[in-house]
Amino acid sequence: MIALADCNNFYVSCERVFRPHLHDRPVIVLSNNDGCAVARSNEAKALGVPMGAPYHQVRYLCERNGVQVFSSNYELYGDMSGRVVSVLRRFASELEVYSIDESFLNFSGLSDPFALAVSMRQTVGQWTGIPISVGLGPTKTLAKLANRLAKKSGSGCMQVEAGEDDILSRVAIEDVWGVGRRLAVRLRRVGALDACGFIHLPPSVVRSIGGVTLERTWRELHGIPCLDMEEIAPARKNTCCSRSFGKPLTGLAELEEAVANYAVRAIRKVRSEGSLACGIQVFVMTNRFREDQPQYSNARALALDEPTDDPIRVIRRAKELLRSIFRPGYSYKKAGVILLDLVSSHSRQGLLFEEFGDDRTRGFVDAVEEVAARYGPIGGFWAAQGIDKSWSMRREMRTPRYTTNWLEIPEIG
C-alpha cells in the first residue's frame, strides 16, 4: 500500500500558519516579480481566479472581493516543507519526497493503513499547521488518483483499489497522473474519456498512443506497480538557476552581478548533492512580450578542463561567457546559468598540472560556503555577487521569513 501526502494549497497554507485571520478568506500567492497567481485558496478559486492568471488581469477582481495577495516567500515555504516531511517520516520507514508539497510513503504490511493515514493527517496539521490530504492505493498512480479525489471531496483521506470502476470514472482522462493534455486528446478519440475508460483499452492501443511510458500508467491503474519508491533522489544531470529581473537591465555590470549570483546558487545545489560540473552555459534574453523594443537572445557554453564545484572558478567562467554574448543597446529581462554534465565528486580525476587544486584555496572556499550555509547569504557571499542587487525580482508583498531570518521572527505581545 502506497500513501501520497499532499499539502492543500501549500503556499497559501504557509501564509495562514502565521496569519490565522486569513482562514476562510480568499488568498492568492504570486509568482516571481509578482507576475501570475501560482497558489489560490478555495475561496479565491470560488471567486473565479484562474490558476496562472497574470495579476494585472485579476487585480480588479481581487480588490473588489477583498482577496489578500502575497508575493512568493520561497524561504518560508522551503522551511515549512522540511517541517512537514520531518513529521511524515515518523509514520513510515520508507519515504520519497516527490515535490515541495508532496511525498510518497510506503505503508506496505500495515494492518490498517487508512487509520494510520487519518492519524498522520491530524498530526501534521497539529504540529505544523499545514492541512494535508492523503491518498492510498496499491500503486503510486492509484495513490495519486485517490489523493485528487480526497481533495475534491474534502474528506481528507481516501483509499482506491484497482478495479473500482465507479471511482475511476469520476476522474477525467487528462487528470490522470502521467497522461496530460496532449495524450488526453488522442485517448479521447479512442473512447477513453476518464480513468475507467482508459483501463479498459487494450494494452496494444495504449502503447501505440503513448509508448511504454503510458503503458506503465495503464498497468499502475490495474494495480501492477511499475514505479518504485525513490528514497534518495537520483543525481541531476544538469542544474539551472535563472530568474527574471525586477527591472530591465541594460548595462554589463549589473548583468555580471546577476549572473554571478545565479552561478553561486547553481554551484551550491551541485555541492549539496556531492557532484561536480563538467561544463557551464550562460544565456540572456530580452522581454519577448515588449514588441515595441528590439529583441535579442543568445547563449554560449564552455566545457571545463576538469569537473569542479569551485564557485570562484564558476563565477569567472560565467562572466567570461556573459561578456562574449552581451550586446549593448538592449533591455535584458532574464539571464541564467546552467551547469552541465554533472558527475559524482567521488569519481573526480585531477589533472597533472591542476590549476585549481591548491588546498588552501579549497579550504577557503569551503569555509566561506559553510558560513553562508549556517548564517545565510548575508553572513557569507562572494564580492562578485554585489550588495545592492537592485535587479532582484520584485516581491513587494512578501511576508516576513518567520522561520529562517532572525530579524523577522514573529513578535508576540
Tab-separated table of C-alpha atoms in Angstrom:
chain	number	residue	atom	x	y	z
A	1	MET	CA	0.000	0.000	0.000
A	2	ILE	CA	1.351	3.409	-1.065
A	3	ALA	CA	0.255	6.700	0.516
A	4	LEU	CA	0.583	10.140	-1.082
A	5	ALA	CA	0.551	13.040	1.362
A	6	ASP	CA	-0.129	16.330	-0.418
A	7	CYS	CA	-0.319	19.724	1.294
A	8	ASN	CA	-3.506	21.626	0.462
A	9	ASN	CA	-2.884	24.941	-1.346
A	10	PHE	CA	0.601	24.777	0.147
A	11	TYR	CA	1.857	28.341	-0.371
A	12	VAL	CA	-1.439	29.759	0.904
A	13	SER	CA	-1.426	27.387	3.887
A	14	CYS	CA	2.100	28.530	4.839
A	15	GLU	CA	0.931	32.143	4.889
A	16	ARG	CA	-2.094	31.225	7.005
A	17	VAL	CA	0.002	29.482	9.666
A	18	PHE	CA	1.387	32.836	10.809
A	19	ARG	CA	-1.716	34.876	9.933
A	20	PRO	CA	-4.693	32.944	11.355
A	21	HIS	CA	-7.109	35.735	10.460
A	22	LEU	CA	-6.741	34.680	6.815
A	23	HIS	CA	-8.586	31.410	7.375
A	24	ASP	CA	-11.819	31.299	5.360
A	25	ARG	CA	-10.715	34.409	3.453
A	26	PRO	CA	-9.681	34.451	-0.240
A	27	VAL	CA	-5.884	34.414	-0.612
A	28	ILE	CA	-3.552	34.129	-3.614
A	29	VAL	CA	0.231	33.916	-3.895
A	30	LEU	CA	2.024	35.352	-6.917
A	31	SER	CA	4.983	34.052	-8.909
A	32	ASN	CA	8.347	35.743	-9.469
A	33	ASN	CA	8.160	39.520	-9.931
A	34	ASP	CA	4.540	39.379	-8.749
A	35	GLY	CA	3.527	38.098	-12.164
A	36	CYS	CA	0.918	35.309	-12.006
A	37	ALA	CA	-1.268	33.554	-9.449
A	38	VAL	CA	0.508	30.297	-8.587
A	39	ALA	CA	-1.457	29.385	-5.449
A	40	ARG	CA	-5.085	30.065	-4.580
A	41	SER	CA	-7.201	29.331	-1.555
A	42	ASN	CA	-10.502	27.563	-2.108
A	43	GLU	CA	-12.251	30.877	-1.513
A	44	ALA	CA	-10.205	32.539	-4.263
A	45	LYS	CA	-10.979	29.667	-6.629
A	46	ALA	CA	-14.687	30.128	-5.917
A	47	LEU	CA	-14.378	33.784	-6.933
A	48	GLY	CA	-13.090	32.691	-10.328
A	49	VAL	CA	-9.368	33.497	-10.023
A	50	PRO	CA	-7.770	31.174	-12.621
A	51	MET	CA	-4.558	29.287	-11.958
A	52	GLY	CA	-1.632	31.030	-13.617
A	53	ALA	CA	-3.642	34.178	-14.366
A	54	PRO	CA	-1.482	37.327	-14.741
A	55	TYR	CA	-2.086	39.504	-11.709
A	56	HIS	CA	-2.808	42.622	-13.759
A	57	GLN	CA	-5.764	40.771	-15.309
A	58	VAL	CA	-7.337	39.808	-11.969
A	59	ARG	CA	-6.260	42.819	-9.897
A	60	TYR	CA	-9.706	44.466	-10.081
A	61	LEU	CA	-11.427	41.181	-9.187
A	62	CYS	CA	-9.153	40.791	-6.162
A	63	GLU	CA	-9.596	44.371	-4.966
A	64	ARG	CA	-13.365	44.219	-5.386
A	65	ASN	CA	-13.696	40.984	-3.380
A	66	GLY	CA	-11.108	41.628	-0.692
A	67	VAL	CA	-8.651	38.983	-1.867
A	68	GLN	CA	-5.421	39.028	0.148
A	69	VAL	CA	-2.457	38.973	-2.262
A	70	PHE	CA	1.109	37.929	-1.334
A	71	SER	CA	4.419	37.711	-3.148
A	72	SER	CA	6.182	34.349	-3.091
A	73	ASN	CA	8.117	33.718	0.112
A	74	TYR	CA	10.270	30.787	-1.005
A	75	GLU	CA	12.434	30.791	2.120
A	76	LEU	CA	9.370	30.245	4.297
A	77	TYR	CA	7.816	27.653	2.000
A	78	GLY	CA	11.012	25.607	1.800
A	79	ASP	CA	11.420	25.547	5.563
A	80	MET	CA	7.770	24.634	6.181
A	81	SER	CA	8.088	21.839	3.632
A	82	GLY	CA	11.014	20.411	5.583
A	83	ARG	CA	8.966	20.527	8.794
A	84	VAL	CA	6.077	18.645	7.174
A	85	VAL	CA	8.438	15.976	5.822
A	86	SER	CA	10.071	15.541	9.247
A	87	VAL	CA	6.636	14.719	10.715
A	88	LEU	CA	5.745	12.368	7.843
A	89	ARG	CA	8.936	10.368	8.432
A	90	ARG	CA	7.548	9.279	11.810
A	91	PHE	CA	4.816	7.270	10.080
A	92	ALA	CA	6.781	5.245	7.516
A	93	SER	CA	10.290	3.854	7.270
A	94	GLU	CA	10.335	4.470	3.511
A	95	LEU	CA	9.519	7.955	2.203
A	96	GLU	CA	10.067	9.693	-1.135
A	97	VAL	CA	9.908	13.491	-1.299
A	98	TYR	CA	8.280	13.990	-4.694
A	99	SER	CA	7.994	17.800	-4.641
A	100	ILE	CA	7.916	20.689	-2.192
A	101	ASP	CA	4.375	19.762	-1.122
A	102	GLU	CA	4.063	16.052	-1.969
A	103	SER	CA	5.593	12.897	-0.504
A	104	PHE	CA	5.027	9.191	-1.128
A	105	LEU	CA	5.105	6.816	1.848
A	106	ASN	CA	5.301	3.029	1.845
A	107	PHE	CA	2.537	1.633	4.080
A	108	SER	CA	3.055	-1.966	2.975
A	109	GLY	CA	2.496	-4.635	5.616
A	110	LEU	CA	0.345	-2.459	7.877
A	111	SER	CA	-2.908	-3.910	9.209
A	112	ASP	CA	-4.881	-0.664	8.902
A	113	PRO	CA	-3.153	1.843	6.584
A	114	PHE	CA	-6.260	4.040	6.344
A	115	ALA	CA	-6.361	4.598	10.119
A	116	LEU	CA	-2.668	5.465	10.064
A	117	ALA	CA	-3.286	7.948	7.218
A	118	VAL	CA	-6.008	9.655	9.263
A	119	SER	CA	-3.691	9.876	12.287
A	120	MET	CA	-0.852	11.192	10.113
A	121	ARG	CA	-3.076	13.904	8.655
A	122	GLN	CA	-4.159	15.034	12.128
A	123	THR	CA	-0.593	15.053	13.464
A	124	VAL	CA	0.804	17.087	10.564
A	125	GLY	CA	-1.999	19.622	10.970
A	126	GLN	CA	-1.462	19.882	14.726
A	127	TRP	CA	2.335	20.064	14.677
A	128	THR	CA	2.884	22.295	11.638
A	129	GLY	CA	-0.457	23.992	10.965
A	130	ILE	CA	-0.412	22.742	7.354
A	131	PRO	CA	-3.518	20.820	6.202
A	132	ILE	CA	-2.791	17.767	4.046
A	133	SER	CA	-4.792	15.257	2.030
A	134	VAL	CA	-3.769	11.610	1.879
A	135	GLY	CA	-4.487	9.195	-0.954
A	136	LEU	CA	-3.960	5.451	-0.583
A	137	GLY	CA	-3.570	2.819	-3.274
A	138	PRO	CA	-1.577	-0.289	-4.197
A	139	THR	CA	0.477	1.782	-6.691
A	140	LYS	CA	1.761	5.342	-6.916
A	141	THR	CA	-0.686	6.248	-9.707
A	142	LEU	CA	-3.687	4.962	-7.751
A	143	ALA	CA	-2.464	6.794	-4.646
A	144	LYS	CA	-2.187	9.986	-6.705
A	145	LEU	CA	-5.704	9.456	-8.054
A	146	ALA	CA	-7.062	8.801	-4.557
A	147	ASN	CA	-5.391	11.959	-3.285
A	148	ARG	CA	-7.037	14.012	-6.019
A	149	LEU	CA	-10.456	12.663	-5.093
A	150	ALA	CA	-9.803	13.218	-1.378
A	151	LYS	CA	-9.045	16.866	-2.068
A	152	LYS	CA	-12.043	17.334	-4.313
A	153	SER	CA	-14.462	15.695	-1.864
A	154	GLY	CA	-12.984	17.398	1.180
A	155	SER	CA	-12.741	14.096	3.040
A	156	GLY	CA	-9.010	14.456	3.645
A	157	CYS	CA	-8.248	10.741	3.227
A	158	MET	CA	-9.305	8.251	0.568
A	159	GLN	CA	-8.290	4.758	-0.480
A	160	VAL	CA	-8.713	3.428	-4.017
A	161	GLU	CA	-8.160	-0.160	-5.098
A	162	ALA	CA	-7.643	-1.470	-8.617
A	163	GLY	CA	-10.840	-2.301	-10.475
A	164	GLU	CA	-13.115	0.192	-8.697
A	165	ASP	CA	-14.704	1.416	-11.926
A	166	ASP	CA	-17.261	3.636	-10.219
A	167	ILE	CA	-14.460	5.637	-8.582
A	168	LEU	CA	-12.175	5.668	-11.610
A	169	SER	CA	-14.998	7.029	-13.767
A	170	ARG	CA	-15.001	10.201	-11.625
A	171	VAL	CA	-11.518	11.187	-12.841
A	172	ALA	CA	-11.249	12.782	-16.296
A	173	ILE	CA	-8.569	11.273	-18.506
A	174	GLU	CA	-6.463	14.462	-18.570
A	175	ASP	CA	-6.378	14.417	-14.746
A	176	VAL	CA	-4.726	11.007	-14.578
A	177	TRP	CA	-1.120	11.287	-13.387
A	178	GLY	CA	1.161	10.722	-16.373
A	179	VAL	CA	-1.385	11.490	-19.117
A	180	GLY	CA	-1.639	15.245	-19.592
A	181	ARG	CA	-3.498	17.278	-22.180
A	182	ARG	CA	-1.829	16.128	-25.398
A	183	LEU	CA	-2.204	12.415	-24.728
A	184	ALA	CA	-5.718	13.040	-23.395
A	185	VAL	CA	-6.811	14.346	-26.808
A	186	ARG	CA	-5.617	11.153	-28.508
A	187	LEU	CA	-7.139	8.924	-25.826
A	188	ARG	CA	-10.500	10.651	-26.116
A	189	ARG	CA	-10.524	9.833	-29.811
A	190	VAL	CA	-10.491	6.117	-28.966
A	191	GLY	CA	-13.223	6.463	-26.342
A	192	ALA	CA	-11.165	6.819	-23.141
A	193	LEU	CA	-12.895	9.816	-21.570
A	194	ASP	CA	-11.935	9.002	-17.989
A	195	ALA	CA	-9.676	6.702	-15.982
A	196	CYS	CA	-12.231	3.907	-16.151
A	197	GLY	CA	-12.383	4.029	-19.948
A	198	PHE	CA	-8.585	4.165	-20.063
A	199	ILE	CA	-8.022	0.937	-18.112
A	200	HIS	CA	-10.410	-0.955	-20.417
A	201	LEU	CA	-8.386	-0.131	-23.532
A	202	PRO	CA	-6.274	-2.961	-24.981
A	203	PRO	CA	-2.594	-2.598	-23.980
A	204	SER	CA	-1.579	-2.578	-27.646
A	205	VAL	CA	-3.702	0.537	-28.227
A	206	VAL	CA	-2.253	2.226	-25.160
A	207	ARG	CA	1.303	1.526	-26.316
A	208	SER	CA	0.595	2.787	-29.834
A	209	ILE	CA	-0.662	6.104	-28.409
A	210	GLY	CA	1.873	6.836	-25.668
A	211	GLY	CA	4.553	4.178	-25.831
A	212	VAL	CA	5.904	2.249	-22.868
A	213	THR	CA	5.547	5.258	-20.523
A	214	LEU	CA	1.777	5.428	-20.990
A	215	GLU	CA	1.550	1.643	-20.702
A	216	ARG	CA	3.191	1.896	-17.281
A	217	THR	CA	0.430	4.287	-16.214
A	218	TRP	CA	-2.164	1.820	-17.572
A	219	ARG	CA	-0.593	-1.033	-15.588
A	220	GLU	CA	-0.373	1.078	-12.437
A	221	LEU	CA	-4.109	1.754	-12.650
A	222	HIS	CA	-4.595	-2.028	-12.828
A	223	GLY	CA	-2.733	-2.334	-9.513
A	224	ILE	CA	0.560	-3.524	-11.029
A	225	PRO	CA	3.450	-1.492	-9.521
A	226	CYS	CA	5.752	-0.085	-12.200
A	227	LEU	CA	7.155	2.943	-10.339
A	228	ASP	CA	9.498	2.194	-7.449
A	229	MET	CA	9.894	4.277	-4.325
A	230	GLU	CA	12.943	6.558	-4.545
A	231	GLU	CA	14.127	7.363	-1.029
A	232	ILE	CA	17.227	9.027	-2.465
A	233	ALA	CA	16.567	11.359	-5.366
A	234	PRO	CA	18.604	10.448	-8.463
A	235	ALA	CA	21.545	12.722	-9.125
A	236	ARG	CA	20.898	15.547	-11.568
A	237	LYS	CA	22.499	15.526	-14.989
A	238	ASN	CA	22.302	19.314	-15.259
A	239	THR	CA	21.138	22.109	-12.991
A	240	CYS	CA	19.898	25.578	-13.848
A	241	CYS	CA	19.422	28.810	-11.937
A	242	SER	CA	17.507	31.530	-13.740
A	243	ARG	CA	15.327	34.470	-12.795
A	244	SER	CA	13.560	37.354	-14.463
A	245	PHE	CA	14.901	40.699	-13.294
A	246	GLY	CA	12.842	43.063	-11.200
A	247	LYS	CA	13.615	45.756	-13.776
A	248	PRO	CA	15.110	45.641	-17.301
A	249	LEU	CA	18.916	45.769	-17.331
A	250	THR	CA	20.951	47.500	-19.995
A	251	GLY	CA	24.464	47.608	-18.528
A	252	LEU	CA	27.041	44.841	-18.423
A	253	ALA	CA	27.999	45.454	-14.790
A	254	GLU	CA	24.520	44.693	-13.439
A	255	LEU	CA	24.211	41.663	-15.681
A	256	GLU	CA	27.529	40.337	-14.408
A	257	GLU	CA	26.354	40.757	-10.840
A	258	ALA	CA	23.124	38.859	-11.566
A	259	VAL	CA	24.915	36.057	-13.411
A	260	ALA	CA	27.410	35.727	-10.547
A	261	ASN	CA	24.519	35.237	-8.112
A	262	TYR	CA	22.893	32.625	-10.334
A	263	ALA	CA	26.230	30.829	-10.709
A	264	VAL	CA	26.656	30.678	-6.916
A	265	ARG	CA	23.127	29.350	-6.389
A	266	ALA	CA	23.646	26.702	-9.062
A	267	ILE	CA	27.001	25.561	-7.688
A	268	ARG	CA	25.535	25.324	-4.183
A	269	LYS	CA	22.904	22.922	-5.495
A	270	VAL	CA	25.702	20.889	-7.031
A	271	ARG	CA	27.809	20.899	-3.849
A	272	SER	CA	24.815	19.840	-1.732
A	273	GLU	CA	24.445	16.714	-3.884
A	274	GLY	CA	28.142	15.858	-3.890
A	275	SER	CA	28.508	16.472	-7.614
A	276	LEU	CA	30.897	18.295	-9.923
A	277	ALA	CA	30.134	20.289	-13.079
A	278	CYS	CA	31.916	19.435	-16.330
A	279	GLY	CA	30.565	22.401	-18.268
A	280	ILE	CA	28.730	25.701	-17.961
A	281	GLN	CA	26.255	27.611	-20.101
A	282	VAL	CA	25.089	31.215	-19.756
A	283	PHE	CA	22.089	32.711	-21.539
A	284	VAL	CA	20.414	36.124	-21.726
A	285	MET	CA	17.188	37.314	-23.295
A	286	THR	CA	15.066	40.406	-23.675
A	287	ASN	CA	11.348	40.668	-22.949
A	288	ARG	CA	9.624	38.973	-25.882
A	289	PHE	CA	6.294	40.477	-24.852
A	290	ARG	CA	7.589	44.004	-25.483
A	291	GLU	CA	7.141	44.116	-29.230
A	292	ASP	CA	7.958	47.831	-29.200
A	293	GLN	CA	11.557	47.062	-28.170
A	294	PRO	CA	14.387	45.390	-30.121
A	295	GLN	CA	14.670	41.691	-29.316
A	296	TYR	CA	17.795	39.648	-28.651
A	297	SER	CA	18.629	36.342	-27.020
A	298	ASN	CA	21.789	34.303	-27.000
A	299	ALA	CA	23.580	31.547	-25.103
A	300	ARG	CA	27.078	30.145	-25.010
A	301	ALA	CA	28.540	27.066	-23.338
A	302	LEU	CA	32.016	26.067	-22.263
A	303	ALA	CA	33.497	22.680	-21.353
A	304	LEU	CA	35.652	22.911	-18.235
A	305	ASP	CA	39.152	21.421	-18.193
A	306	GLU	CA	38.203	19.362	-15.164
A	307	PRO	CA	34.988	18.802	-13.180
A	308	THR	CA	34.590	21.388	-10.431
A	309	ASP	CA	32.412	22.634	-7.593
A	310	ASP	CA	34.517	25.750	-7.023
A	311	PRO	CA	32.278	28.859	-7.036
A	312	ILE	CA	35.262	31.141	-7.772
A	313	ARG	CA	36.057	29.265	-10.944
A	314	VAL	CA	32.413	29.005	-11.999
A	315	ILE	CA	31.801	32.733	-11.456
A	316	ARG	CA	34.892	33.585	-13.500
A	317	ARG	CA	33.856	31.380	-16.420
A	318	ALA	CA	30.236	32.565	-16.261
A	319	LYS	CA	31.302	36.204	-16.547
A	320	GLU	CA	33.567	35.362	-19.486
A	321	LEU	CA	30.672	33.708	-21.300
A	322	LEU	CA	28.375	36.615	-20.495
A	323	ARG	CA	30.814	39.145	-21.954
A	324	SER	CA	31.012	37.122	-25.172
A	325	ILE	CA	27.238	37.251	-25.754
A	326	PHE	CA	26.421	40.678	-24.301
A	327	ARG	CA	25.271	43.239	-26.853
A	328	PRO	CA	24.734	46.908	-25.870
A	329	GLY	CA	21.521	48.667	-26.796
A	330	TYR	CA	19.110	46.022	-25.467
A	331	SER	CA	16.953	45.862	-22.352
A	332	TYR	CA	17.570	42.435	-20.858
A	333	LYS	CA	14.742	40.804	-18.935
A	334	LYS	CA	16.227	37.459	-17.940
A	335	ALA	CA	19.515	35.604	-17.587
A	336	GLY	CA	20.549	32.214	-16.318
A	337	VAL	CA	23.381	29.797	-15.622
A	338	ILE	CA	23.256	26.073	-16.412
A	339	LEU	CA	25.847	23.654	-15.034
A	340	LEU	CA	26.240	20.758	-17.460
A	341	ASP	CA	27.171	17.070	-17.332
A	342	LEU	CA	27.252	16.666	-13.569
A	343	VAL	CA	29.314	13.785	-12.180
A	344	SER	CA	29.896	12.413	-8.700
A	345	SER	CA	32.645	14.068	-6.691
A	346	HIS	CA	33.868	10.573	-5.740
A	347	SER	CA	34.916	9.962	-9.339
A	348	ARG	CA	36.989	13.132	-9.538
A	349	GLN	CA	40.213	12.790	-11.518
A	350	GLY	CA	42.646	15.669	-11.280
A	351	LEU	CA	44.950	16.999	-13.996
A	352	LEU	CA	48.716	16.669	-13.972
A	353	PHE	CA	49.069	20.467	-13.893
A	354	GLU	CA	45.979	21.237	-11.846
A	355	GLU	CA	45.307	24.973	-11.867
A	356	PHE	CA	42.669	24.978	-9.129
A	357	GLY	CA	43.976	22.215	-6.903
A	358	ASP	CA	45.536	24.412	-4.223
A	359	ASP	CA	44.459	23.006	-0.840
A	360	ARG	CA	44.478	26.488	0.714
A	361	THR	CA	42.095	27.798	-1.945
A	362	ARG	CA	39.822	24.810	-1.487
A	363	GLY	CA	39.817	25.261	2.286
A	364	PHE	CA	38.999	28.950	1.890
A	365	VAL	CA	36.086	28.146	-0.438
A	366	ASP	CA	34.754	25.509	1.958
A	367	ALA	CA	34.954	27.968	4.853
A	368	VAL	CA	33.019	30.686	3.015
A	369	GLU	CA	30.357	28.205	1.900
A	370	GLU	CA	30.000	26.870	5.437
A	371	VAL	CA	29.458	30.399	6.780
A	372	ALA	CA	26.860	31.081	4.072
A	373	ALA	CA	25.071	27.801	4.833
A	374	ARG	CA	24.969	28.483	8.578
A	375	TYR	CA	24.227	32.204	8.649
A	376	GLY	CA	22.575	32.793	5.286
A	377	PRO	CA	23.690	34.809	2.250
A	378	ILE	CA	24.208	37.929	4.373
A	379	GLY	CA	26.750	36.106	6.522
A	380	GLY	CA	28.956	34.997	3.645
A	381	PHE	CA	28.981	35.846	-0.041
A	382	TRP	CA	31.381	36.446	-2.910
A	383	ALA	CA	32.251	40.015	-3.914
A	384	ALA	CA	31.078	39.417	-7.488
A	385	GLN	CA	27.548	38.919	-6.148
A	386	GLY	CA	27.305	42.587	-5.152
A	387	ILE	CA	25.471	44.179	-2.252
A	388	ASP	CA	22.689	46.421	-3.576
A	389	LYS	CA	21.148	43.974	-6.093
A	390	SER	CA	18.681	46.483	-7.480
A	391	TRP	CA	17.961	43.987	-10.263
A	392	SER	CA	16.472	41.408	-7.884
A	393	MET	CA	12.992	40.156	-8.636
A	394	ARG	CA	10.098	42.177	-7.256
A	395	ARG	CA	8.446	40.807	-4.135
A	396	GLU	CA	6.714	43.911	-2.873
A	397	MET	CA	4.040	41.966	-0.962
A	398	ARG	CA	6.286	39.324	0.604
A	399	THR	CA	5.535	38.399	4.189
A	400	PRO	CA	8.354	38.039	6.753
A	401	ARG	CA	10.556	34.936	6.596
A	402	TYR	CA	9.301	33.893	10.015
A	403	THR	CA	11.351	30.703	10.415
A	404	THR	CA	14.619	31.433	8.589
A	405	ASN	CA	15.584	35.011	9.447
A	406	TRP	CA	16.452	36.198	12.955
A	407	LEU	CA	15.260	39.718	12.184
A	408	GLU	CA	11.818	38.516	11.068
A	409	ILE	CA	10.856	36.148	13.888
A	410	PRO	CA	7.196	36.658	14.882
A	411	GLU	CA	6.676	39.016	17.794
A	412	ILE	CA	4.070	38.312	20.465
A	413	GLY	CA	2.631	40.910	22.758
